[in-house]
Amino acid sequence: MSQGTLRLGRREFTAHEPVIMAIVNRTPDSFYDQGATFHDEPALARVEQAVADGAAIIDIGGVKAGPGDAVSAAEEARRTVGFVAEVRRRFPDVVISVDTWRHEVGEAVCEVGADLLNDAWGGVDPKLAEVAARYGVGLVCTHAGGAEPRTRPHRVTYDDVVADILKVTLGLAERAVALGVPRESVLIDPGHDFGKNTRHSLEATRRLGEMVDTGWPVLVSLSNKDFVGETLDRPVKERVLGTLATTAVSAWLGARVYRVHEVAETRQVLDMVATIAGHRAPAVARRGLA
């Protein structure tokens, strides 16, 4: 199946247009920035900088992915809904995504202007897709290996991890479309680190082309994750180079959307890969012509 136009909010993205999704965590205990954007002003400053650096999507999350203090749906909504409304007011054309697995939160953020629901836990709440359909917003369908939200994998095994990724994500995507989510607004995500060990995430990256070949737009969330850290034996704050290398490979293999912390650096990597692939002209081409 060929890649088509991706439609999210007011934006349309062509098949060879890589899209950056900037992470904005409204949590006090996020693994990477440790709460740097928990409060409104630094979070809004982060959005402004991310947009200036080339992000088309802002992904707002109210619960850290890993284990930690319990966060109720009401508290998650408190952290995200008002912020989504303010981002919508200040940045009318940016695509607003919300990272949630709960339909109650999905409903609340769609009411105030969210364009995309990023379900990182693989449809654990089936009503979330129903919310996306009802509001006509996009949905990210992720493989999480059947893991419960906010749990770490333990001795998880697959006969073929990519076959499982394809079965789960394609099933979630087709269900979403059957419910009424616009087909051109559905993405699939291999779910690096979610329900996977490092070797699983590396294999998912190596075989990413199999997901791309389905025709569904592929989102990758690679930024500073444990599989990068274990591959290079680097702590969280020293994983940027490994992340960017993985980003370049994913771009060459055809991923469409990149969920990241480092927007400006990712933009350069994606532009370079797109130019090598022949999908983008060099910004300047004077060498040998003067």
Short mmCIF file of C-alpha atoms in Angstrom, two decimals:
data_model
loop_
_atom_site.label_atom_id
_atom_site.label_comp_id
_atom_site.label_asym_id
_atom_site.label_seq_id
_atom_site.Cartn_x
_atom_site.Cartn_y
_atom_site.Cartn_z
CA MET A 1 0.00 0.00 0.00
CA SER A 2 1.40 3.41 -0.94
CA GLN A 3 1.88 6.22 1.57
CA GLY A 4 -0.73 8.97 1.30
CA THR A 5 -1.41 12.35 2.81
CA LEU A 6 -1.52 12.49 6.61
CA ARG A 7 -4.19 14.86 7.94
CA LEU A 8 -4.05 16.10 11.52
CA GLY A 9 -5.96 19.12 12.74
CA ARG A 10 -5.61 21.92 10.20
CA ARG A 11 -2.47 20.42 8.71
CA GLU A 12 -1.78 18.08 5.82
CA PHE A 13 1.56 16.30 5.41
CA THR A 14 2.65 14.69 2.16
CA ALA A 15 4.21 11.24 1.89
CA HIS A 16 7.81 12.51 1.90
CA GLU A 17 7.37 15.21 4.54
CA PRO A 18 8.89 14.09 7.87
CA VAL A 19 6.97 15.47 10.85
CA ILE A 20 8.35 16.32 14.28
CA MET A 21 6.23 15.79 17.38
CA ALA A 22 7.72 17.68 20.33
CA ILE A 23 7.30 16.23 23.82
CA VAL A 24 5.88 18.52 26.51
CA ASN A 25 5.47 16.67 29.80
CA ARG A 26 3.05 18.14 32.34
CA THR A 27 4.45 15.86 35.04
CA PRO A 28 6.69 16.53 38.05
CA ASP A 29 8.59 13.25 37.61
CA SER A 30 9.25 12.76 33.88
CA PHE A 31 12.24 10.50 33.21
CA TYR A 32 14.15 12.93 30.98
CA ASP A 33 13.43 16.51 32.04
CA GLN A 34 12.44 15.73 35.65
CA GLY A 35 9.51 18.11 35.71
CA ALA A 36 10.99 21.04 33.77
CA THR A 37 7.66 21.72 32.03
CA PHE A 38 5.29 20.80 34.84
CA HIS A 39 4.33 24.44 35.40
CA ASP A 40 2.52 26.51 32.79
CA GLU A 41 5.05 29.20 31.89
CA PRO A 42 8.05 26.94 31.20
CA ALA A 43 5.72 24.55 29.38
CA LEU A 44 4.39 27.34 27.14
CA ALA A 45 7.94 28.53 26.53
CA ARG A 46 8.84 24.98 25.50
CA VAL A 47 5.95 24.94 23.02
CA GLU A 48 7.01 28.26 21.53
CA GLN A 49 10.62 27.11 21.11
CA ALA A 50 9.60 23.74 19.70
CA VAL A 51 7.40 25.36 17.06
CA ALA A 52 10.18 27.80 16.18
CA ASP A 53 12.61 24.88 15.81
CA GLY A 54 10.35 23.04 13.39
CA ALA A 55 7.85 20.94 15.34
CA ALA A 56 4.45 20.62 13.69
CA ILE A 57 2.92 18.57 16.52
CA ILE A 58 3.03 19.22 20.27
CA ASP A 59 2.50 16.06 22.34
CA ILE A 60 1.22 16.87 25.81
CA GLY A 61 1.33 14.22 28.52
CA GLY A 62 0.03 14.28 32.08
CA VAL A 63 1.37 10.94 33.36
CA LYS A 64 4.92 9.62 33.10
CA ALA A 65 5.20 6.34 31.21
CA GLY A 66 7.17 4.48 33.88
CA PRO A 67 6.23 3.41 37.39
CA GLY A 68 5.72 6.12 39.98
CA ASP A 69 3.10 7.85 42.08
CA ALA A 70 -0.48 7.01 41.11
CA VAL A 71 -2.16 9.64 38.94
CA SER A 72 -5.95 9.56 38.73
CA ALA A 73 -7.84 10.42 35.56
CA ALA A 74 -9.02 13.61 37.27
CA GLU A 75 -5.47 14.65 38.10
CA GLU A 76 -4.27 13.79 34.60
CA ALA A 77 -7.04 15.96 33.18
CA ARG A 78 -6.17 18.78 35.58
CA ARG A 79 -2.60 18.75 34.29
CA THR A 80 -3.51 18.71 30.61
CA VAL A 81 -6.93 20.13 29.73
CA GLY A 82 -6.39 23.78 30.59
CA PHE A 83 -2.94 23.66 29.02
CA VAL A 84 -4.31 22.20 25.79
CA ALA A 85 -6.86 25.02 25.68
CA GLU A 86 -4.14 27.65 26.13
CA VAL A 87 -1.88 26.10 23.48
CA ARG A 88 -4.85 26.00 21.13
CA ARG A 89 -5.47 29.71 21.78
CA ARG A 90 -1.85 30.76 21.29
CA PHE A 91 -0.96 28.43 18.41
CA PRO A 92 -4.10 27.93 16.31
CA ASP A 93 -2.32 26.04 13.51
CA VAL A 94 -0.14 23.67 15.54
CA VAL A 95 -1.30 20.07 15.80
CA ILE A 96 -2.05 19.28 19.44
CA SER A 97 -1.58 15.68 20.53
CA VAL A 98 -2.32 14.32 23.98
CA ASP A 99 -0.48 11.27 25.29
CA THR A 100 -3.15 9.36 27.21
CA TRP A 101 -4.64 5.90 27.41
CA ARG A 102 -7.82 6.99 29.24
CA HIS A 103 -11.01 7.79 27.38
CA GLU A 104 -12.15 10.25 30.05
CA VAL A 105 -9.03 12.35 29.51
CA GLY A 106 -9.31 11.96 25.74
CA GLU A 107 -12.86 13.30 25.84
CA ALA A 108 -11.86 16.29 27.98
CA VAL A 109 -8.91 17.34 25.81
CA CYS A 110 -10.86 16.91 22.56
CA GLU A 111 -13.50 19.27 23.97
CA VAL A 112 -10.89 22.04 24.20
CA GLY A 113 -9.15 21.51 20.88
CA ALA A 114 -6.87 18.45 20.79
CA ASP A 115 -6.30 17.08 17.27
CA LEU A 116 -4.68 13.72 18.03
CA LEU A 117 -4.85 11.10 20.78
CA ASN A 118 -1.53 9.34 21.29
CA ASP A 119 -2.43 5.98 22.84
CA ALA A 120 0.97 4.64 23.86
CA TRP A 121 -0.46 1.62 25.73
CA GLY A 122 -1.96 -0.23 22.81
CA GLY A 123 -5.70 0.20 23.22
CA VAL A 124 -5.86 -0.89 26.86
CA ASP A 125 -8.96 1.34 27.09
CA PRO A 126 -10.95 0.52 23.94
CA LYS A 127 -13.21 3.52 24.52
CA LEU A 128 -10.37 5.88 23.62
CA ALA A 129 -10.71 5.01 19.92
CA GLU A 130 -14.45 5.64 20.23
CA VAL A 131 -13.68 9.14 21.54
CA ALA A 132 -11.33 9.79 18.60
CA ALA A 133 -14.07 8.70 16.21
CA ARG A 134 -16.71 10.85 17.88
CA TYR A 135 -14.58 13.98 17.67
CA GLY A 136 -13.05 13.19 14.28
CA VAL A 137 -9.50 13.46 15.60
CA GLY A 138 -6.45 11.36 14.84
CA LEU A 139 -5.27 8.31 16.77
CA VAL A 140 -1.87 6.71 17.32
CA CYS A 141 -2.15 2.91 17.50
CA THR A 142 0.80 1.52 19.44
CA HIS A 143 2.18 -1.93 20.16
CA ALA A 144 2.79 -2.34 23.89
CA GLY A 145 2.93 -6.13 24.05
CA GLY A 146 -0.18 -6.32 26.17
CA ALA A 147 1.54 -4.50 29.04
CA GLU A 148 -0.48 -2.69 31.65
CA PRO A 149 0.07 1.08 31.69
CA ARG A 150 3.12 2.27 33.60
CA THR A 151 4.69 -1.17 33.97
CA ARG A 152 8.14 -2.27 32.83
CA PRO A 153 8.63 -5.44 30.76
CA HIS A 154 9.93 -8.52 32.56
CA ARG A 155 11.24 -11.51 30.60
CA VAL A 156 8.82 -10.78 27.75
CA THR A 157 9.19 -13.05 24.71
CA TYR A 158 7.87 -13.10 21.14
CA ASP A 159 8.15 -15.75 18.44
CA ASP A 160 8.58 -12.79 16.05
CA VAL A 161 8.35 -9.34 17.58
CA VAL A 162 7.68 -7.54 14.29
CA ALA A 163 4.93 -9.98 13.34
CA ASP A 164 3.30 -9.25 16.70
CA ILE A 165 3.73 -5.50 16.20
CA LEU A 166 2.05 -5.71 12.80
CA LYS A 167 -0.82 -7.88 14.03
CA VAL A 168 -1.60 -5.58 16.96
CA THR A 169 -1.14 -2.17 15.35
CA LEU A 170 -2.96 -3.05 12.13
CA GLY A 171 -5.81 -4.51 14.14
CA LEU A 172 -6.07 -1.35 16.24
CA ALA A 173 -5.89 0.85 13.14
CA GLU A 174 -8.60 -1.02 11.26
CA ARG A 175 -10.83 -1.01 14.35
CA ALA A 176 -10.34 2.76 14.68
CA VAL A 177 -11.35 3.34 11.06
CA ALA A 178 -14.35 1.03 11.45
CA LEU A 179 -15.44 3.13 14.43
CA GLY A 180 -15.22 6.30 12.34
CA VAL A 181 -11.72 7.68 12.90
CA PRO A 182 -10.60 9.25 9.59
CA ARG A 183 -8.25 6.77 7.86
CA GLU A 184 -5.87 9.56 6.87
CA SER A 185 -5.53 10.53 10.56
CA VAL A 186 -4.49 7.12 11.95
CA LEU A 187 -0.84 6.30 12.69
CA ILE A 188 0.86 3.11 13.84
CA ASP A 189 3.76 3.00 16.32
CA PRO A 190 6.02 0.00 17.06
CA GLY A 191 6.23 1.12 20.69
CA HIS A 192 9.97 1.08 21.35
CA ASP A 193 10.66 -0.06 24.96
CA PHE A 194 6.95 -0.65 25.64
CA GLY A 195 6.53 -4.34 26.42
CA LYS A 196 9.94 -4.97 24.86
CA ASN A 197 13.54 -5.53 25.81
CA THR A 198 16.40 -3.79 24.02
CA ARG A 199 16.84 -6.51 21.40
CA HIS A 200 13.14 -6.33 20.56
CA SER A 201 13.33 -2.55 20.06
CA LEU A 202 16.44 -2.88 17.90
CA GLU A 203 14.76 -5.50 15.73
CA ALA A 204 11.67 -3.31 15.42
CA THR A 205 13.93 -0.51 14.17
CA ARG A 206 15.86 -2.74 11.78
CA ARG A 207 12.62 -4.05 10.26
CA LEU A 208 10.69 -0.79 10.35
CA GLY A 209 10.24 -0.98 6.59
CA GLU A 210 7.76 -3.81 7.13
CA MET A 211 5.49 -1.38 8.98
CA VAL A 212 5.99 1.32 6.37
CA ASP A 213 5.06 -1.14 3.63
CA THR A 214 1.56 -1.50 5.12
CA GLY A 215 0.77 2.03 3.93
CA TRP A 216 -0.17 3.29 7.38
CA PRO A 217 1.96 6.28 8.46
CA VAL A 218 4.50 5.16 11.06
CA LEU A 219 5.29 7.17 14.19
CA VAL A 220 8.46 6.39 16.13
CA SER A 221 9.06 7.45 19.72
CA LEU A 222 12.81 6.92 20.14
CA SER A 223 13.95 9.89 22.16
CA ASN A 224 16.53 9.03 24.83
CA LYS A 225 14.89 5.67 25.53
CA ASP A 226 16.38 2.75 27.43
CA PHE A 227 17.09 0.68 24.32
CA VAL A 228 19.39 3.50 23.17
CA GLY A 229 20.97 3.73 26.61
CA GLU A 230 21.57 -0.01 26.86
CA THR A 231 22.91 -0.26 23.31
CA LEU A 232 25.57 2.37 24.02
CA ASP A 233 25.75 1.95 27.83
CA ARG A 234 24.84 5.60 28.38
CA PRO A 235 22.74 7.29 31.08
CA VAL A 236 19.60 9.23 30.18
CA LYS A 237 21.35 12.56 29.62
CA GLU A 238 23.92 11.05 27.20
CA ARG A 239 21.59 9.38 24.70
CA VAL A 240 21.06 12.17 22.20
CA LEU A 241 23.61 10.94 19.64
CA GLY A 242 22.25 7.41 19.78
CA THR A 243 18.73 8.77 19.41
CA LEU A 244 19.69 10.83 16.37
CA ALA A 245 21.42 7.86 14.75
CA THR A 246 18.27 5.78 15.25
CA THR A 247 16.21 8.66 13.90
CA ALA A 248 18.29 8.74 10.71
CA VAL A 249 17.84 5.00 10.18
CA SER A 250 14.10 5.28 10.81
CA ALA A 251 13.83 8.17 8.37
CA TRP A 252 15.68 6.23 5.68
CA LEU A 253 13.30 3.31 6.21
CA GLY A 254 10.26 5.58 5.82
CA ALA A 255 8.90 6.61 9.23
CA ARG A 256 6.68 9.69 9.00
CA VAL A 257 6.42 11.17 12.53
CA TYR A 258 9.14 11.49 15.18
CA ARG A 259 8.29 12.06 18.85
CA VAL A 260 11.31 13.86 20.33
CA HIS A 261 12.81 16.00 23.05
CA GLU A 262 15.52 17.63 20.87
CA VAL A 263 13.58 19.33 18.09
CA ALA A 264 16.25 21.42 16.36
CA GLU A 265 18.74 18.55 16.18
CA THR A 266 16.08 16.17 14.87
CA ARG A 267 15.07 18.70 12.21
CA GLN A 268 18.63 18.75 10.84
CA VAL A 269 18.83 14.95 10.78
CA LEU A 270 15.49 14.59 8.99
CA ASP A 271 16.33 17.32 6.47
CA MET A 272 19.67 15.67 5.72
CA VAL A 273 18.13 12.25 5.19
CA ALA A 274 15.33 13.69 3.04
CA THR A 275 17.87 15.49 0.88
CA ILE A 276 20.05 12.40 0.44
CA ALA A 277 16.91 10.47 -0.52
CA GLY A 278 16.07 13.10 -3.13
CA HIS A 279 12.88 14.37 -1.47
CA ARG A 280 14.29 17.79 -0.52
CA ALA A 281 16.63 20.21 -2.24
CA PRO A 282 19.74 21.46 -0.43
CA ALA A 283 19.13 24.75 1.38
CA VAL A 284 22.20 26.16 -0.41
CA ALA A 285 24.09 24.71 -3.40
CA ARG A 286 26.99 27.03 -4.30
CA ARG A 287 29.91 24.65 -4.07
CA GLY A 288 31.73 24.30 -7.39
CA LEU A 289 29.55 26.92 -9.06
CA ALA A 290 31.28 30.16 -8.06
#
